[in-house]
PDB file of C-alpha atoms in Angstrom:
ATOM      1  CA  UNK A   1      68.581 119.007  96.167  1.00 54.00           C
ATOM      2  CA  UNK A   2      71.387 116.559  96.064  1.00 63.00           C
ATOM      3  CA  UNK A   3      71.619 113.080  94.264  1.00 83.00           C
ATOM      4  CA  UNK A   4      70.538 110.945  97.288  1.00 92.00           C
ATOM      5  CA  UNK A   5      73.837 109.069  98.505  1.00 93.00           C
ATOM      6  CA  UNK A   6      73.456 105.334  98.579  1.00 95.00           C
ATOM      7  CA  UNK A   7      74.534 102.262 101.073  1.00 93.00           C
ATOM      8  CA  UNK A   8      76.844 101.278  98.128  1.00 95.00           C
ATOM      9  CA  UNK A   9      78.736 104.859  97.644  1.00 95.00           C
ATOM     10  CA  UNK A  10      79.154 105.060 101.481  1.00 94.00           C
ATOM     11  CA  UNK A  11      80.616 101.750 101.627  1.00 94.00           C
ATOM     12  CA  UNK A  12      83.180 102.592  98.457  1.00 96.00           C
ATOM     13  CA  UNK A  13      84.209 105.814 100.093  1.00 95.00           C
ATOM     14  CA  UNK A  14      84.707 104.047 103.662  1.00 95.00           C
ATOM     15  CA  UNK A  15      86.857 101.428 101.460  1.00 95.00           C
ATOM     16  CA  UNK A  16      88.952 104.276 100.257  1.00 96.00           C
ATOM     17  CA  UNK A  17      89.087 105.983 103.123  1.00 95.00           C
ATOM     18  CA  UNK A  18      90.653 102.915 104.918  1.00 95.00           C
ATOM     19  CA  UNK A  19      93.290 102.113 101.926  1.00 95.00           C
ATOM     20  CA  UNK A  20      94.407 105.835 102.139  1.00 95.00           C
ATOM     21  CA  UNK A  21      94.615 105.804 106.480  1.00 94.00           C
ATOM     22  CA  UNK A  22      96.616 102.662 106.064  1.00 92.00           C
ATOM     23  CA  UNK A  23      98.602 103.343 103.269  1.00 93.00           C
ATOM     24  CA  UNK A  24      99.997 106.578 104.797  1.00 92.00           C
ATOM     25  CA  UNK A  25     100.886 104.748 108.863  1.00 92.00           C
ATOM     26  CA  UNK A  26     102.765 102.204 106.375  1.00 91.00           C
ATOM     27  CA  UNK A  27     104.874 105.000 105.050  1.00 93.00           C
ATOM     28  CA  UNK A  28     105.037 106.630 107.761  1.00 93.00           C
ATOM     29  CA  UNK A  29     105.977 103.355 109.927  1.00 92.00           C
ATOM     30  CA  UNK A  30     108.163 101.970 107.023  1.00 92.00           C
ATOM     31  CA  UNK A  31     110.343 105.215 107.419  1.00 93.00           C
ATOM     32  CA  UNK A  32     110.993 104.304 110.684  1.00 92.00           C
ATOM     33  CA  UNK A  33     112.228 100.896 110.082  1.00 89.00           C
ATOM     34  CA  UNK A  34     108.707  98.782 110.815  1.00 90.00           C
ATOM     35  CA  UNK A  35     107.098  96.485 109.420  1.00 83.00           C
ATOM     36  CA  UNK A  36     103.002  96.317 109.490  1.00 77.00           C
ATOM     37  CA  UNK A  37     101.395  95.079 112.196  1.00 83.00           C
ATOM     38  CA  UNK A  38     104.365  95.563 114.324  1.00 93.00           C
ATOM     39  CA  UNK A  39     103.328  99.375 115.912  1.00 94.00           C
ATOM     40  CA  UNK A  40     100.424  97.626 117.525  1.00 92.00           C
ATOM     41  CA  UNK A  41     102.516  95.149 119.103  1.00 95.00           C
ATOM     42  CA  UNK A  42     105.135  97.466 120.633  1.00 96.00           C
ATOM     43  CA  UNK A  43     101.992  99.415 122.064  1.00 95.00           C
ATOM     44  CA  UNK A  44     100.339  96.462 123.824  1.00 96.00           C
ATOM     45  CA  UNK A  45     103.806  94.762 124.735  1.00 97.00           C
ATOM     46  CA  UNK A  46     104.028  98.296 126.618  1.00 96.00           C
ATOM     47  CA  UNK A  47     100.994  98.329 128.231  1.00 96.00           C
ATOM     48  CA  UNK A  48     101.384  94.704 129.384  1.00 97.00           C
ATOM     49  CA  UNK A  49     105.250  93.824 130.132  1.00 96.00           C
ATOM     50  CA  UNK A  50     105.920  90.238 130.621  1.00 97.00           C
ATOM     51  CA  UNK A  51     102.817  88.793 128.409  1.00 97.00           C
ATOM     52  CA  UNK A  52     103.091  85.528 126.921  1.00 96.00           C
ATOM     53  CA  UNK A  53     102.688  84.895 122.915  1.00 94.00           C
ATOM     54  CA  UNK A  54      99.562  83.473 123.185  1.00 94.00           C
ATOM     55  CA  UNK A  55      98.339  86.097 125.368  1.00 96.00           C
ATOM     56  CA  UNK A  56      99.582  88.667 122.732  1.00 96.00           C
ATOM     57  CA  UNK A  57      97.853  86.918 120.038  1.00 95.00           C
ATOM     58  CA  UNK A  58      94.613  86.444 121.885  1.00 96.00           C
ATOM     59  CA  UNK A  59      94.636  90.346 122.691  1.00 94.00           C
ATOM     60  CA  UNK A  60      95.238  90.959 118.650  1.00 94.00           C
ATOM     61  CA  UNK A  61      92.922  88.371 117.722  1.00 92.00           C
ATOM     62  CA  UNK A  62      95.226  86.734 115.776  1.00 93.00           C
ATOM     63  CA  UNK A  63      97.143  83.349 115.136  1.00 94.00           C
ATOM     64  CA  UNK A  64     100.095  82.680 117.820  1.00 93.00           C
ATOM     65  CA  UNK A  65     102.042  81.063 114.594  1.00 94.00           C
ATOM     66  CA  UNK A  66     102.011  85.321 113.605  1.00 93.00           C
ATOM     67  CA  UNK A  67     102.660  86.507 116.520  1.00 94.00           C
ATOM     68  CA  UNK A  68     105.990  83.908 116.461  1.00 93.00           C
ATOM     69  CA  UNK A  69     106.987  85.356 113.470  1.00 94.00           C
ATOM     70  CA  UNK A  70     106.774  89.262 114.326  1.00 94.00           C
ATOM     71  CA  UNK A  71     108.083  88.184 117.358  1.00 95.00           C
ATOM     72  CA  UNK A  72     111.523  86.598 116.290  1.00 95.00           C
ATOM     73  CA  UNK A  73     111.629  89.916 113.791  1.00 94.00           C
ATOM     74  CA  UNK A  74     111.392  92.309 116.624  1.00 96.00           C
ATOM     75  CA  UNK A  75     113.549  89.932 118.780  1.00 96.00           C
ATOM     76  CA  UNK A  76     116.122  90.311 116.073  1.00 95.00           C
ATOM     77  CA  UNK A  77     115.827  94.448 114.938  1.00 94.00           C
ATOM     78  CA  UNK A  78     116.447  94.761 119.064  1.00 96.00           C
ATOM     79  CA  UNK A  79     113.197  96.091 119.953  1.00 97.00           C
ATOM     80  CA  UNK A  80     111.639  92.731 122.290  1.00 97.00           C
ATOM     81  CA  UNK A  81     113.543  90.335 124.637  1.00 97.00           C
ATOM     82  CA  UNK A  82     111.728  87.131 125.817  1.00 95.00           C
ATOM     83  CA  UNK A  83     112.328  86.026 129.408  1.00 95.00           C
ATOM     84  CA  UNK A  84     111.873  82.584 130.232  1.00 92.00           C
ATOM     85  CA  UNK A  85     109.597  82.499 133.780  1.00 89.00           C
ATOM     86  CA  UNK A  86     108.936  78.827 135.391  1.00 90.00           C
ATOM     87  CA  UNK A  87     107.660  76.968 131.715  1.00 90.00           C
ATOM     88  CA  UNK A  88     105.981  80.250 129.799  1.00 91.00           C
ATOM     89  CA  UNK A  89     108.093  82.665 127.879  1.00 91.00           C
ATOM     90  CA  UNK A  90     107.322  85.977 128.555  1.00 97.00           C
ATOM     91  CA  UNK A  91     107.941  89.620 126.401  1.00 97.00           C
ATOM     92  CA  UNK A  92     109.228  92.686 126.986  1.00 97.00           C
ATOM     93  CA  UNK A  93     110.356  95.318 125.207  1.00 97.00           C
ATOM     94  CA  UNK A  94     114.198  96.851 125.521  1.00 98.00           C
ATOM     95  CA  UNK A  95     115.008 100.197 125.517  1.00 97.00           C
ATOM     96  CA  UNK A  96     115.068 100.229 121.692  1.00 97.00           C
ATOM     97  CA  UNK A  97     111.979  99.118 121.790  1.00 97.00           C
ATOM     98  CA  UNK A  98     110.186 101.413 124.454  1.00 97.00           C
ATOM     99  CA  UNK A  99     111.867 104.528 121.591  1.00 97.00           C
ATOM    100  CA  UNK A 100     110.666 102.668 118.683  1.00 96.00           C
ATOM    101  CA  UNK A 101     106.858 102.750 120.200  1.00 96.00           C
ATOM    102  CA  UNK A 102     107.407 106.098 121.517  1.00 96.00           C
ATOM    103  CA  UNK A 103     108.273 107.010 117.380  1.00 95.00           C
ATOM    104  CA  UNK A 104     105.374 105.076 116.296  1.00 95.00           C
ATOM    105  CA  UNK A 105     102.965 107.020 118.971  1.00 94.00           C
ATOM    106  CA  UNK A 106     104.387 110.166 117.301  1.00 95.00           C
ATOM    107  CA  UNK A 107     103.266 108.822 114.144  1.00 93.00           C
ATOM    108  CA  UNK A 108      99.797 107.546 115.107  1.00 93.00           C
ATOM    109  CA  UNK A 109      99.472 111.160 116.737  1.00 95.00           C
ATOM    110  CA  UNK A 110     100.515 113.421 114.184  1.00 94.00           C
ATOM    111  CA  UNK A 111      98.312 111.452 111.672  1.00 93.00           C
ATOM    112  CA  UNK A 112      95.143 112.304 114.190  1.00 93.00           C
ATOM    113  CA  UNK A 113      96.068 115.872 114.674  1.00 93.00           C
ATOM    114  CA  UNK A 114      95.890 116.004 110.884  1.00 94.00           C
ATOM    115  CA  UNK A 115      93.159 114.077 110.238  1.00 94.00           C
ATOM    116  CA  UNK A 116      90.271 115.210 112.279  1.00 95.00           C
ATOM    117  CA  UNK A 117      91.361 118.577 111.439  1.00 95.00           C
ATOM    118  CA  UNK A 118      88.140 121.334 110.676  1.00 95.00           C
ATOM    119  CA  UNK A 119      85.890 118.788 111.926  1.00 96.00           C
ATOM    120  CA  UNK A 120      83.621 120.164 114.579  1.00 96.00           C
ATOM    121  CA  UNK A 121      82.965 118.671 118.291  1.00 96.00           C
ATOM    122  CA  UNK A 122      79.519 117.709 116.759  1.00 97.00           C
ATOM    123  CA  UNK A 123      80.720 116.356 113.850  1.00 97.00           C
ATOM    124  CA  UNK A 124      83.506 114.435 115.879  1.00 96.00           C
ATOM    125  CA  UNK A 125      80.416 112.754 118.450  1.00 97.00           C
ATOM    126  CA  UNK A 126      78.276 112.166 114.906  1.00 97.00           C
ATOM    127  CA  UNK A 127      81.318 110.316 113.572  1.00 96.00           C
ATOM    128  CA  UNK A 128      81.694 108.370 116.511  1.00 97.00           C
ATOM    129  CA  UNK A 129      77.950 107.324 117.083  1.00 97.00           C
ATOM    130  CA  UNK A 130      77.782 105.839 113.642  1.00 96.00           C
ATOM    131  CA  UNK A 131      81.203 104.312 113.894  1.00 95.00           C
ATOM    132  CA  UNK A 132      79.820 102.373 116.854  1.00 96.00           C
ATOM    133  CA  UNK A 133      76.486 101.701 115.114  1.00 96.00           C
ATOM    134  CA  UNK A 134      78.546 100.238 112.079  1.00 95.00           C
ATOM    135  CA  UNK A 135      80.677  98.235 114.732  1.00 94.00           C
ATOM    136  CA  UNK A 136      77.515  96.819 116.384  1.00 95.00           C
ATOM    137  CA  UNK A 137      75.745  95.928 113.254  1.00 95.00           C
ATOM    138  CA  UNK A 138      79.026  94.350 111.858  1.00 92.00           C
ATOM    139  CA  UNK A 139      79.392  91.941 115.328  1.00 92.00           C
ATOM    140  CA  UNK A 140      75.847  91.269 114.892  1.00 93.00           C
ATOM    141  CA  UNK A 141      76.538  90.027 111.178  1.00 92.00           C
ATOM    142  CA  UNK A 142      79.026  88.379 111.828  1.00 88.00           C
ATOM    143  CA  UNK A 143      77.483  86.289 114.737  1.00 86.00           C
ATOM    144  CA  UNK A 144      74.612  85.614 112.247  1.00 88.00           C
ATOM    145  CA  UNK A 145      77.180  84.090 109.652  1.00 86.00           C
ATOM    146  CA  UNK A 146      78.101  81.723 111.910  1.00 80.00           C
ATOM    147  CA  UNK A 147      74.290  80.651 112.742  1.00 80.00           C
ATOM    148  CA  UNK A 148      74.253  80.143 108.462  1.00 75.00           C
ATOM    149  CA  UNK A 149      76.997  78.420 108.756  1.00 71.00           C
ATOM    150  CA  UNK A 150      76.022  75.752 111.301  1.00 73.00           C
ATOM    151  CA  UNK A 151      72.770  75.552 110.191  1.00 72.00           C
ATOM    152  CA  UNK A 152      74.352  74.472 106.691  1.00 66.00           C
ATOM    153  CA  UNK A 153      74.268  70.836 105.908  1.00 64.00           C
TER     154      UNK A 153
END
């Protein structure tokens, strides 16, 4: 019978799991000429054309002072154009920048086609079950750090 696998081992495999996924998009994505962070932009300034900054960094869930900066980068490689409309400033991407997503989606979908490769349907639906039991228990630790913290004096 196998050494019984712990909370602790799970959690340092998951780690490198992560590091590994992430390490090869950058590669892949620095080949292509982007920067991190910047793939996930292109996809949602595709899905929603003419989006404000703030919007953007809402929908990323992250600072609008970041989403500036990637912004003006993108702005500058060619890839967005902002459009000023009545007092908001709104994004879209060029032509370059429709390609550029359409190379990162190659990207994204080559590394799935590899990745999930010789697992099973089952396995695939047991993966994803405890993915979104992880996700749920994460939100609901998260929500109870911030009861801690404004209980704290």
């Amino acid at each position: 019978m196998p050494d019984r696998i712990t909370a602790e081992q799970v959690e340092k495999r998951l780690f490198c799991f992560i590091h590994s996924h992430r390490n090869t998009m950058h590669r892949y994505f620095q080949s292509i000429g982007m920067f991190n962070g910047h793939p996930h932009m292109l996809f949602h300034l595709r899905r929603h054309p003419g989006i404000t900054q703030r919007e953007l960094a809402a929908l990323l869930d992250i600072s609008p002072a970041s989403v500036t900066i990637s912004i003006k980068r993108l702005e500058a490689a060619g890839l967005v154009r902002r459009k000023k409309q009545g007092r908001q400033m709104h994004l879209y991407l060029t032509d370059e920048g429709n390609a550029m997503d359409a190379a990162c989606a190659r990207g994204r979908d080559f590394m799935i086609e590899h990745l999930y490769q010789g697992l099973t349907e089952e396995e695939l639906s047991t993966l994803h079950t405890l993915l979104e039991k992880m996700t749920d228990n994460l939100q609901r630790t998260c929500a109870a750090m911030d009861t801690a913290k404004e209980e704290t004096p």
